[in-house]
Short mmCIF file of C-alpha atoms in Angstrom, two decimals:
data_model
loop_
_atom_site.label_atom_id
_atom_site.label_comp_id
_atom_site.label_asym_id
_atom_site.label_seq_id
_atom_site.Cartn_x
_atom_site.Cartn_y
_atom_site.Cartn_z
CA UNK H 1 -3.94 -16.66 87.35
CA UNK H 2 -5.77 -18.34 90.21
CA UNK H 3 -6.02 -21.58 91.12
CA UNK H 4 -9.59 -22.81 91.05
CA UNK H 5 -8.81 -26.34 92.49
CA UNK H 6 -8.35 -29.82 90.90
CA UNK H 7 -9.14 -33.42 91.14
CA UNK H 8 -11.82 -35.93 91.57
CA UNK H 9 -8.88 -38.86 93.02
CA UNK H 10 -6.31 -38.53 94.91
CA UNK H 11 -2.57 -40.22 93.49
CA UNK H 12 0.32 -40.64 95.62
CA UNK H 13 3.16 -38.59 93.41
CA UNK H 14 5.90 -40.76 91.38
CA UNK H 15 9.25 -41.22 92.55
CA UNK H 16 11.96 -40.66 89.86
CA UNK H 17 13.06 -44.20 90.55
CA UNK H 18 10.04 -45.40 89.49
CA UNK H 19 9.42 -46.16 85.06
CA UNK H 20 5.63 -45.72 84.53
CA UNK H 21 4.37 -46.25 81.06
CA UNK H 22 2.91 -42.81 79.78
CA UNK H 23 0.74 -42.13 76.99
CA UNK H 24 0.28 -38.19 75.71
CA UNK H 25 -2.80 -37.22 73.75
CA UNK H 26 -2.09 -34.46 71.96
CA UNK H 27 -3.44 -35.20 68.24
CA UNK H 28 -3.71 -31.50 66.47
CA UNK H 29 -3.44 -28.84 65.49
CA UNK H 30 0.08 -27.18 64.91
CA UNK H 31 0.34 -24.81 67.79
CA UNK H 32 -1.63 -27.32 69.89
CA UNK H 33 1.31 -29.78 69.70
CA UNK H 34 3.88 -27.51 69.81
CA UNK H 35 2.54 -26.06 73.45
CA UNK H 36 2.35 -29.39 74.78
CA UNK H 37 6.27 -30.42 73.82
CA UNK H 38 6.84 -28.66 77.35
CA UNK H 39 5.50 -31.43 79.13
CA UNK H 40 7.47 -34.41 77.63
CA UNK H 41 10.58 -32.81 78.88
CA UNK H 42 8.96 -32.13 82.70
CA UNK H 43 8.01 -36.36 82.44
CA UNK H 44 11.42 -36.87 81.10
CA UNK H 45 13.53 -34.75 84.00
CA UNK H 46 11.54 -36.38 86.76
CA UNK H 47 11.01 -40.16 85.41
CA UNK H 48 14.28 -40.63 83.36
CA UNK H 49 13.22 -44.33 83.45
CA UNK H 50 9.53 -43.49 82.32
CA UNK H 51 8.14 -45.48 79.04
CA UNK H 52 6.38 -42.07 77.09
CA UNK H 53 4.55 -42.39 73.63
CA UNK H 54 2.50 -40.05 72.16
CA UNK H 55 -0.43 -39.93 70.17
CA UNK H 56 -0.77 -37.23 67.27
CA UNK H 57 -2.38 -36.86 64.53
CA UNK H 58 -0.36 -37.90 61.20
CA UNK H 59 0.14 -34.63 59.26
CA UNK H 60 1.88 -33.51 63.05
CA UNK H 61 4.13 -36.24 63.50
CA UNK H 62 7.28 -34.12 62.17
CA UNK H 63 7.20 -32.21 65.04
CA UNK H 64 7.70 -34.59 67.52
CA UNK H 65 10.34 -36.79 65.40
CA UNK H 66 13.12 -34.77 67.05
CA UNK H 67 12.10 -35.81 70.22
CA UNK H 68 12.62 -39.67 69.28
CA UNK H 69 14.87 -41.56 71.81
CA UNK H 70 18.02 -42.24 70.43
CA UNK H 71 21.56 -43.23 71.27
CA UNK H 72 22.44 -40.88 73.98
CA UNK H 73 18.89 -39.23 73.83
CA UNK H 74 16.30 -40.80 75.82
CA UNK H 75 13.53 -38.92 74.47
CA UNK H 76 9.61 -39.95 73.04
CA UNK H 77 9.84 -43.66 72.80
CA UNK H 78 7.07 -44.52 70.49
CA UNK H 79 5.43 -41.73 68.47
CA UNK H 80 1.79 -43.16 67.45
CA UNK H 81 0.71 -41.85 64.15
CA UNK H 82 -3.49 -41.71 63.78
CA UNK H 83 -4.72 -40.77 60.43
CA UNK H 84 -8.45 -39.40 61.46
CA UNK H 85 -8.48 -36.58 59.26
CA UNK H 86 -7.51 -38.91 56.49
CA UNK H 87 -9.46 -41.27 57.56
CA UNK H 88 -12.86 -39.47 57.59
CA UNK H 89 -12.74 -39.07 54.21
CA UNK H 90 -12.27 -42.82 52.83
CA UNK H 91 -14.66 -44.40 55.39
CA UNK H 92 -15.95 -46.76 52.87
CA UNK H 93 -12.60 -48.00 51.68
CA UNK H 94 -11.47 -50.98 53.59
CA UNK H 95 -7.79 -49.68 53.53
CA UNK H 96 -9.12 -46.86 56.08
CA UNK H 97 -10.73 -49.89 58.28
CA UNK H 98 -7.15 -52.01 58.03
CA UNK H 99 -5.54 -48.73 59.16
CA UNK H 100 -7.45 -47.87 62.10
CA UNK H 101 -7.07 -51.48 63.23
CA UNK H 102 -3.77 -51.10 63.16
CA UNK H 103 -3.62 -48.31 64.53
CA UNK H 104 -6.07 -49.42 67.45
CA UNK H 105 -3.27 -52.58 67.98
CA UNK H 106 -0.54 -50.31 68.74
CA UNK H 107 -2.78 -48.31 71.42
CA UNK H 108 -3.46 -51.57 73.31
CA UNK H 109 0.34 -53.29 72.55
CA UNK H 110 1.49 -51.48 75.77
CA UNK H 111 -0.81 -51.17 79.13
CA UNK H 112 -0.28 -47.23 80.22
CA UNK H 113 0.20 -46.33 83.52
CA UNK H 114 -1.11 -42.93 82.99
CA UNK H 115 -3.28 -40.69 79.69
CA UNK H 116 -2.83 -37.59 79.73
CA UNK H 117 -5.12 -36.13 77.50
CA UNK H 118 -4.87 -32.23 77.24
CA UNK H 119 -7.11 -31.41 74.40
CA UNK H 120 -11.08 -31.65 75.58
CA UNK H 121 -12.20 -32.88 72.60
CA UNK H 122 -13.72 -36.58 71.78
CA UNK H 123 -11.48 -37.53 69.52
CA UNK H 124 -8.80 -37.47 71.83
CA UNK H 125 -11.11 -38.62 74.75
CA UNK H 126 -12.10 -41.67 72.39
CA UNK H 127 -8.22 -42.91 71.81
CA UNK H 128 -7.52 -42.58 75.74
CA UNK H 129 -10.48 -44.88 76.05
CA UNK H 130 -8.92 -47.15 73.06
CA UNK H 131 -5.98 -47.53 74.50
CA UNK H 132 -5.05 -50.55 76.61
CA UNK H 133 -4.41 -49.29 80.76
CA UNK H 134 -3.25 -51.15 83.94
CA UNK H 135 -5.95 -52.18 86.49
CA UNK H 136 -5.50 -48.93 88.03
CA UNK H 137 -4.74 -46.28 85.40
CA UNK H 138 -4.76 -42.66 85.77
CA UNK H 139 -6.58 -41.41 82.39
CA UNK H 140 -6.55 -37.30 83.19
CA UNK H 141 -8.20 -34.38 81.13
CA UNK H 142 -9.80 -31.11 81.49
CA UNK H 143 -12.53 -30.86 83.50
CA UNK H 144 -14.32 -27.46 82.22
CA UNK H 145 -13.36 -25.45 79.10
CA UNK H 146 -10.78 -22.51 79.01
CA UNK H 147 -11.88 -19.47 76.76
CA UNK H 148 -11.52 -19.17 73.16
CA UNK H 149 -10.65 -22.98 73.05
CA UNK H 150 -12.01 -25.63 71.85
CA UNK H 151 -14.12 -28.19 74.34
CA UNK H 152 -16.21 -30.93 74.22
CA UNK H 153 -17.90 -31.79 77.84
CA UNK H 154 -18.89 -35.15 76.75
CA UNK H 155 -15.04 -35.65 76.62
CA UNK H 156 -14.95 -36.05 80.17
CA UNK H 157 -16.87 -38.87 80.93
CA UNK H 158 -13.74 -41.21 79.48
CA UNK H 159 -11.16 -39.79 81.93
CA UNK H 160 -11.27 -41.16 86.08
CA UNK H 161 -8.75 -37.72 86.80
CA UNK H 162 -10.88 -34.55 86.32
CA UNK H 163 -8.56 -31.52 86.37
CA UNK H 164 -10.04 -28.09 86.49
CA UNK H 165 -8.28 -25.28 85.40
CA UNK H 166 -8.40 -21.45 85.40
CA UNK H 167 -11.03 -19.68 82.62
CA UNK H 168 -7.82 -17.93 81.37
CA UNK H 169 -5.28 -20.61 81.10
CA UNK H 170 -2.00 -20.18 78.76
CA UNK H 171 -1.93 -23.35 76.44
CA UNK H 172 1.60 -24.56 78.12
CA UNK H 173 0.63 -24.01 81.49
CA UNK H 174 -3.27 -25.87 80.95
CA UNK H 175 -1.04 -28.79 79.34
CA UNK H 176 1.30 -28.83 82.64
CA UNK H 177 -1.44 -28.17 85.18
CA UNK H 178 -3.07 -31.73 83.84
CA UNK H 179 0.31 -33.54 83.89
CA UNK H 180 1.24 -32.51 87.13
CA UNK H 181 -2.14 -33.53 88.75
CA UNK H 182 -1.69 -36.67 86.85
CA UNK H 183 1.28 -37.51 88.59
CA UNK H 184 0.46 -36.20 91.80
CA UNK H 185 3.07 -33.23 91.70
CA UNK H 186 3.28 -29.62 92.67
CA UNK H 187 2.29 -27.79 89.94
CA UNK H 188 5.11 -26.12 87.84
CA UNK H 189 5.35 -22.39 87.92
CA UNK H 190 6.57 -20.15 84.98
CA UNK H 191 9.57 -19.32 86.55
CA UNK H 192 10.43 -23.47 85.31
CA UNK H 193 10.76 -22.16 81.83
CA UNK H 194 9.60 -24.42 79.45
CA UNK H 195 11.50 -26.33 76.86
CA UNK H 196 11.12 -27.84 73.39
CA UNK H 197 13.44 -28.81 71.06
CA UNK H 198 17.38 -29.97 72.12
CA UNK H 199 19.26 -27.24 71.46
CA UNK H 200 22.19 -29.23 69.40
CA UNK H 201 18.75 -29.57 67.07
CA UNK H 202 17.87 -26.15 66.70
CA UNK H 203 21.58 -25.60 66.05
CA UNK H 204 22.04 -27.66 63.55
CA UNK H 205 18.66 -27.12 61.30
CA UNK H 206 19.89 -27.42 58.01
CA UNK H 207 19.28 -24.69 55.46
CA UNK H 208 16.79 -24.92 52.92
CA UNK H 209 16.84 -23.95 49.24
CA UNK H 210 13.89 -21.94 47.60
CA UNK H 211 14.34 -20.56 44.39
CA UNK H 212 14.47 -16.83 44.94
CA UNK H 213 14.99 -16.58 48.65
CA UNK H 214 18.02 -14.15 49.60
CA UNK H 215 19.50 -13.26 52.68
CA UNK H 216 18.56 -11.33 54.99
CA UNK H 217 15.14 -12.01 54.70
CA UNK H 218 11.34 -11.29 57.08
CA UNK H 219 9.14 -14.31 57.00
CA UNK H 220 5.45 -12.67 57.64
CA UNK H 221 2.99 -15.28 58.46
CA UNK H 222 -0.10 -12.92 56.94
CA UNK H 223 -2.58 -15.84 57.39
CA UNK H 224 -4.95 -17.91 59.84
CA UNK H 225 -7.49 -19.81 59.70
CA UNK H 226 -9.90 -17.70 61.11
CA UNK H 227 -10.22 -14.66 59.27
CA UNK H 228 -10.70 -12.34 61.91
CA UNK H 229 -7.33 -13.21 63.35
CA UNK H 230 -5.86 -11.37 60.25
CA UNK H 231 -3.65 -8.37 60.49
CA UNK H 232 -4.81 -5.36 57.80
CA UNK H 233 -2.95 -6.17 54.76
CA UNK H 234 -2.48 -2.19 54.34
CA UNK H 235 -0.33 -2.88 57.60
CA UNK H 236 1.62 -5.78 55.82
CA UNK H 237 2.35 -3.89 52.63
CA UNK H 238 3.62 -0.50 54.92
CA UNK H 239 5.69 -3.00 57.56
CA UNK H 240 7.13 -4.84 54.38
CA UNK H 241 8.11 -1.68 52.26
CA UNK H 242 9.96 -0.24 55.39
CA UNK H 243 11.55 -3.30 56.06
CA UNK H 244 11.97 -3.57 52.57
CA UNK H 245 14.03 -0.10 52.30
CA UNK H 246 16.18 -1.55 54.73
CA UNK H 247 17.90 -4.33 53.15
CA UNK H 248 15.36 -7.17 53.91
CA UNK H 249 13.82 -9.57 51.38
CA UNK H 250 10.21 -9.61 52.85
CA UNK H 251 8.57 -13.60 51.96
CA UNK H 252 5.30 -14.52 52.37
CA UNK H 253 4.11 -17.66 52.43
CA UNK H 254 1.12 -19.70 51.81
CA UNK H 255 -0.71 -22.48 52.42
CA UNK H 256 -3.60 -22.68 50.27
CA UNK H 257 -5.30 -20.98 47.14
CA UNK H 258 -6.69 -18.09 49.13
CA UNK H 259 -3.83 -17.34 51.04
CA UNK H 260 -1.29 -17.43 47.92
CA UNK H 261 -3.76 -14.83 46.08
CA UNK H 262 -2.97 -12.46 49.39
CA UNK H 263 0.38 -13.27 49.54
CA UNK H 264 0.76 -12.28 45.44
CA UNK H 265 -1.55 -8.98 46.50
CA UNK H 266 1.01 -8.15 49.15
CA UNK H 267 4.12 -9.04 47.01
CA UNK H 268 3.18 -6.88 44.51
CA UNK H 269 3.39 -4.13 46.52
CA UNK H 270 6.96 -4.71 47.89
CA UNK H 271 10.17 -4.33 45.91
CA UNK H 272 12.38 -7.36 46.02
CA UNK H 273 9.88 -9.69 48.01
CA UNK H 274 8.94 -13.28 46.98
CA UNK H 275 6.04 -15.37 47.16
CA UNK H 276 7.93 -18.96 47.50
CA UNK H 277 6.65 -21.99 46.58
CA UNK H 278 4.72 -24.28 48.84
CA UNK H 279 6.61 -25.74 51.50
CA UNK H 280 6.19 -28.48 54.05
CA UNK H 281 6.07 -28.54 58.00
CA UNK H 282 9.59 -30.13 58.08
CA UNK H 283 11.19 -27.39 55.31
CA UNK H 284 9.31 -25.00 57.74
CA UNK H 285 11.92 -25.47 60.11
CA UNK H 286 14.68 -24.40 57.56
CA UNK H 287 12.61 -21.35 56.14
CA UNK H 288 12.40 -20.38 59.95
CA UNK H 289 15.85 -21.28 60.89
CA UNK H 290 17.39 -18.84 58.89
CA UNK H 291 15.27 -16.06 58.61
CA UNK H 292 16.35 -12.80 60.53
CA UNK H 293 13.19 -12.01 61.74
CA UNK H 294 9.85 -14.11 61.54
CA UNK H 295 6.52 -12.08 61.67
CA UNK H 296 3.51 -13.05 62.01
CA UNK H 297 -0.10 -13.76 63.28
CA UNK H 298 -1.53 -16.11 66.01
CA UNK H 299 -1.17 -19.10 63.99
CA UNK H 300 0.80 -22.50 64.04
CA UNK H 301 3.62 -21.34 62.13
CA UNK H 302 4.71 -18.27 64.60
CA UNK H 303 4.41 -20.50 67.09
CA UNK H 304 7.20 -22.65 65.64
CA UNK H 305 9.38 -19.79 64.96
CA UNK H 306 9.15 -18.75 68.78
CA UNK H 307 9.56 -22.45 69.72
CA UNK H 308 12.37 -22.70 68.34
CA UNK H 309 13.70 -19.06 69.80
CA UNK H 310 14.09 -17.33 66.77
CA UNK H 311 13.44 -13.60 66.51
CA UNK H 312 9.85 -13.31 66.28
CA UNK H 313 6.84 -11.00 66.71
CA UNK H 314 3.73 -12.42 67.32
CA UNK H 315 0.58 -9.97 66.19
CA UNK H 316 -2.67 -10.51 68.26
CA UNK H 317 -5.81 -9.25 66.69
CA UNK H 318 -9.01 -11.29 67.39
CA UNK H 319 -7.45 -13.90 70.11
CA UNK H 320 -6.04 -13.30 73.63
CA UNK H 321 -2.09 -12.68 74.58
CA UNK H 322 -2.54 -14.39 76.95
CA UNK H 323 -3.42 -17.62 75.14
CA UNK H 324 -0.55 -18.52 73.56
CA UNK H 325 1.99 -15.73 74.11
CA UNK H 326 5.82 -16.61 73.67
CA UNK H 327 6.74 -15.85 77.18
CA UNK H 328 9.62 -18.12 77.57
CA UNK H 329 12.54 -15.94 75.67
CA UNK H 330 13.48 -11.77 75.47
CA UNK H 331 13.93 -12.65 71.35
CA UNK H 332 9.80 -13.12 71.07
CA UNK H 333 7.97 -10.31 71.01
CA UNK H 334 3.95 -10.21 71.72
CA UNK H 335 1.75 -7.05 70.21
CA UNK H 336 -1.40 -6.15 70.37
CA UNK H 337 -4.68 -8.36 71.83
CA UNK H 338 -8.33 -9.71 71.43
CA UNK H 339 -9.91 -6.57 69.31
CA UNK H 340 -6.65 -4.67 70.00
CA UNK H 341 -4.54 -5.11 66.69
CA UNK H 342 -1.09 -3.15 67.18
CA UNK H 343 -0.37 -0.02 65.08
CA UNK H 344 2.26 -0.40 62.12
CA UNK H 345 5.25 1.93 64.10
CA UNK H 346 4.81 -0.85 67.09
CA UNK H 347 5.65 -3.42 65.01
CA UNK H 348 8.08 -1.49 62.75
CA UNK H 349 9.82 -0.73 66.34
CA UNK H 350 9.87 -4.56 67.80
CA UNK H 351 10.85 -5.33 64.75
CA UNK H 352 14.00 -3.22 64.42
CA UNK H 353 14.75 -3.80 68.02
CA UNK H 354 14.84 -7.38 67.02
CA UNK H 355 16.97 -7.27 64.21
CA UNK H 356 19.67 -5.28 66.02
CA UNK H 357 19.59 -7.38 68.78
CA UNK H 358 20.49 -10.77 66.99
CA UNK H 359 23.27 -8.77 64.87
#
């Protein structure tokens, strides 16, 4: 990728002596959050003595709870819940108004150093300029949009740090391009892998129970919220059958009406699978945890599974690799691209690859 320049200020970079007070804006959605986690632990390794909350949006806020500080963790000190989505649908009710004031006090209980906002949207743009900031704040965002993600230009006229950053931008490095010229560092190249979770975490994910789930079993994430981004479902049913044959429970989960009517189409088709019941983001960390293999689309849920550096395969079809593309661990496995859907045998053979490797 090239560089195509940054800022409209210039900041003298922070020394790790020195204990800022950060705020993150990073409301939604799933994947969203989860490629910004990488930049809490860059803040964290270079301002141990740093104050950093976050802002996300409610129905996210499990993801970040393992990141809470802690006794012997010094990790997200105050994780700032905001209920928009919620919100936007009881504006009338006086609860909703009680809430947002609330929420509004906790934003302006602390006076931030430095917002970093790495979303480009309003929303997020409006709680930077909610939030209560020193006399000379840094409040940084994006300066232009990246392609195929979302971006508001109006956005920009709340932050006083303008970054620009490549057309083609992976979501972790856009998110760490920001924060560095926030800070007034060199920005961080790939070869600084990025982290997420604390590895005694992802250890020690405890197992969850579903009625009808044996072991070994293939999570495939079939759905998106875009349509397009689908894989055929001829594909899934002739992945899952050969997977099947091989001693594999194929599951496929659901998050809605729709996508449980697929998921029942698909099941039907595959000896032994299961169609589980509906599970949360936090029991999503169990069904992930101890799956052999997860499979599945460019949606939030893959993304967690290669987060969390499980054996996964990640199936492009209508959205860039490189977008979001697990490139952090030899266990993830990318296929395919925008109007380039891989072939069933490439998948069958990452897949089997996969599952010997983590034997």
């Amino acid at each position: 990728m090239k560089n195509i320049g940054s800022v409209e200020m210039h900041i003298e970079p922070f020394a790790s002596t020195q204990a800022p007070k950060i705020l993150l804006v990073k409301i939604s959605s799933l994947g969203d959050v989860l490629h910004n986690l990488p930049i809490f632990w860059d803040l964290r390794a270079r301002l141990p003595h740093a104050q950093i909350d976050w802002v996300v949006e409610e129905g996210y806020a499990h993801l970040l709870q393992p990141l809470l500080s802690r006794e012997g963790f010094r990790g997200i000190d105050r994780l700032i819940p905001f209920g928009l989505r919620r919100w936007k649908k009881n504006l009338f009710n006086l609860n909703t108004w009680k809430q947002f004031f609330a929420f509004r006090g906790m934003l302006q209980s602390t006076s931030y150093d430095i917002l970093i906002e790495t979303q480009g949207l309003l929303k997020s743009a409006l709680v930077c300029a909610l939030a209560k900031k020193s006399p000379h704040a840094v409040v940084a965002g994006l300066a232009n949009a990246t392609e195929f993600s979302g971006y508001e230009p109006l956005a920009r006229f709340f932050y006083n740090h303008l970054v620009q950053v490549p057309l083609q931008c992976h979501a972790v490095d856009r998110s760490r391009w920001v924060m560095c010229s926030a800070l007034g560092w060199p920005r961080l190249e790939r070869s600084n892998m990025p982290q997420f979770y604390p590895q005694a975490f992802v250890d020690n994910i405890a197992r969850v129970t579903i009625e009808g789930l044996k072991t070994p079993y293939v999570l495939c994430f079939h759905s998106t919220a875009r349509e397009a981004k689908r894989w055929d479902s001829a594909h899934w049913v002739t992945l899952a059958q050969a997977l099947a044959a091989r001693g594999y429970q194929i599951v496929f989960p659901w998050g809605n009406t729709h996508e449980k009517a697929v998921s029942s189409f698909l099941s039907e088709q595959v000896s032994g699978s299961l169609v589980p019941s509906a599970f949360s983001i936090e029991e999503a960390f169990s069904v992930i945890a101890g799956a052999a293999l997860t499979i599945g689309v460019d949606t939030g849920l893959t993304h967690l599974a290669a987060v969390l550096d499980k054996p996964t395969i990640e199936i492009y079809c209508d959205s860039p690799l490189w977008k979001t593309e697990g490139y952090w661990s030899s266990r993830i496995c990318n296929l395919g691209d925008i109007n380039q859907p891989p072939s069933v045998q490439e998948v069958l053979t990452a897949a089997l690859r996969l599952l010997e490797q983590s034997n």
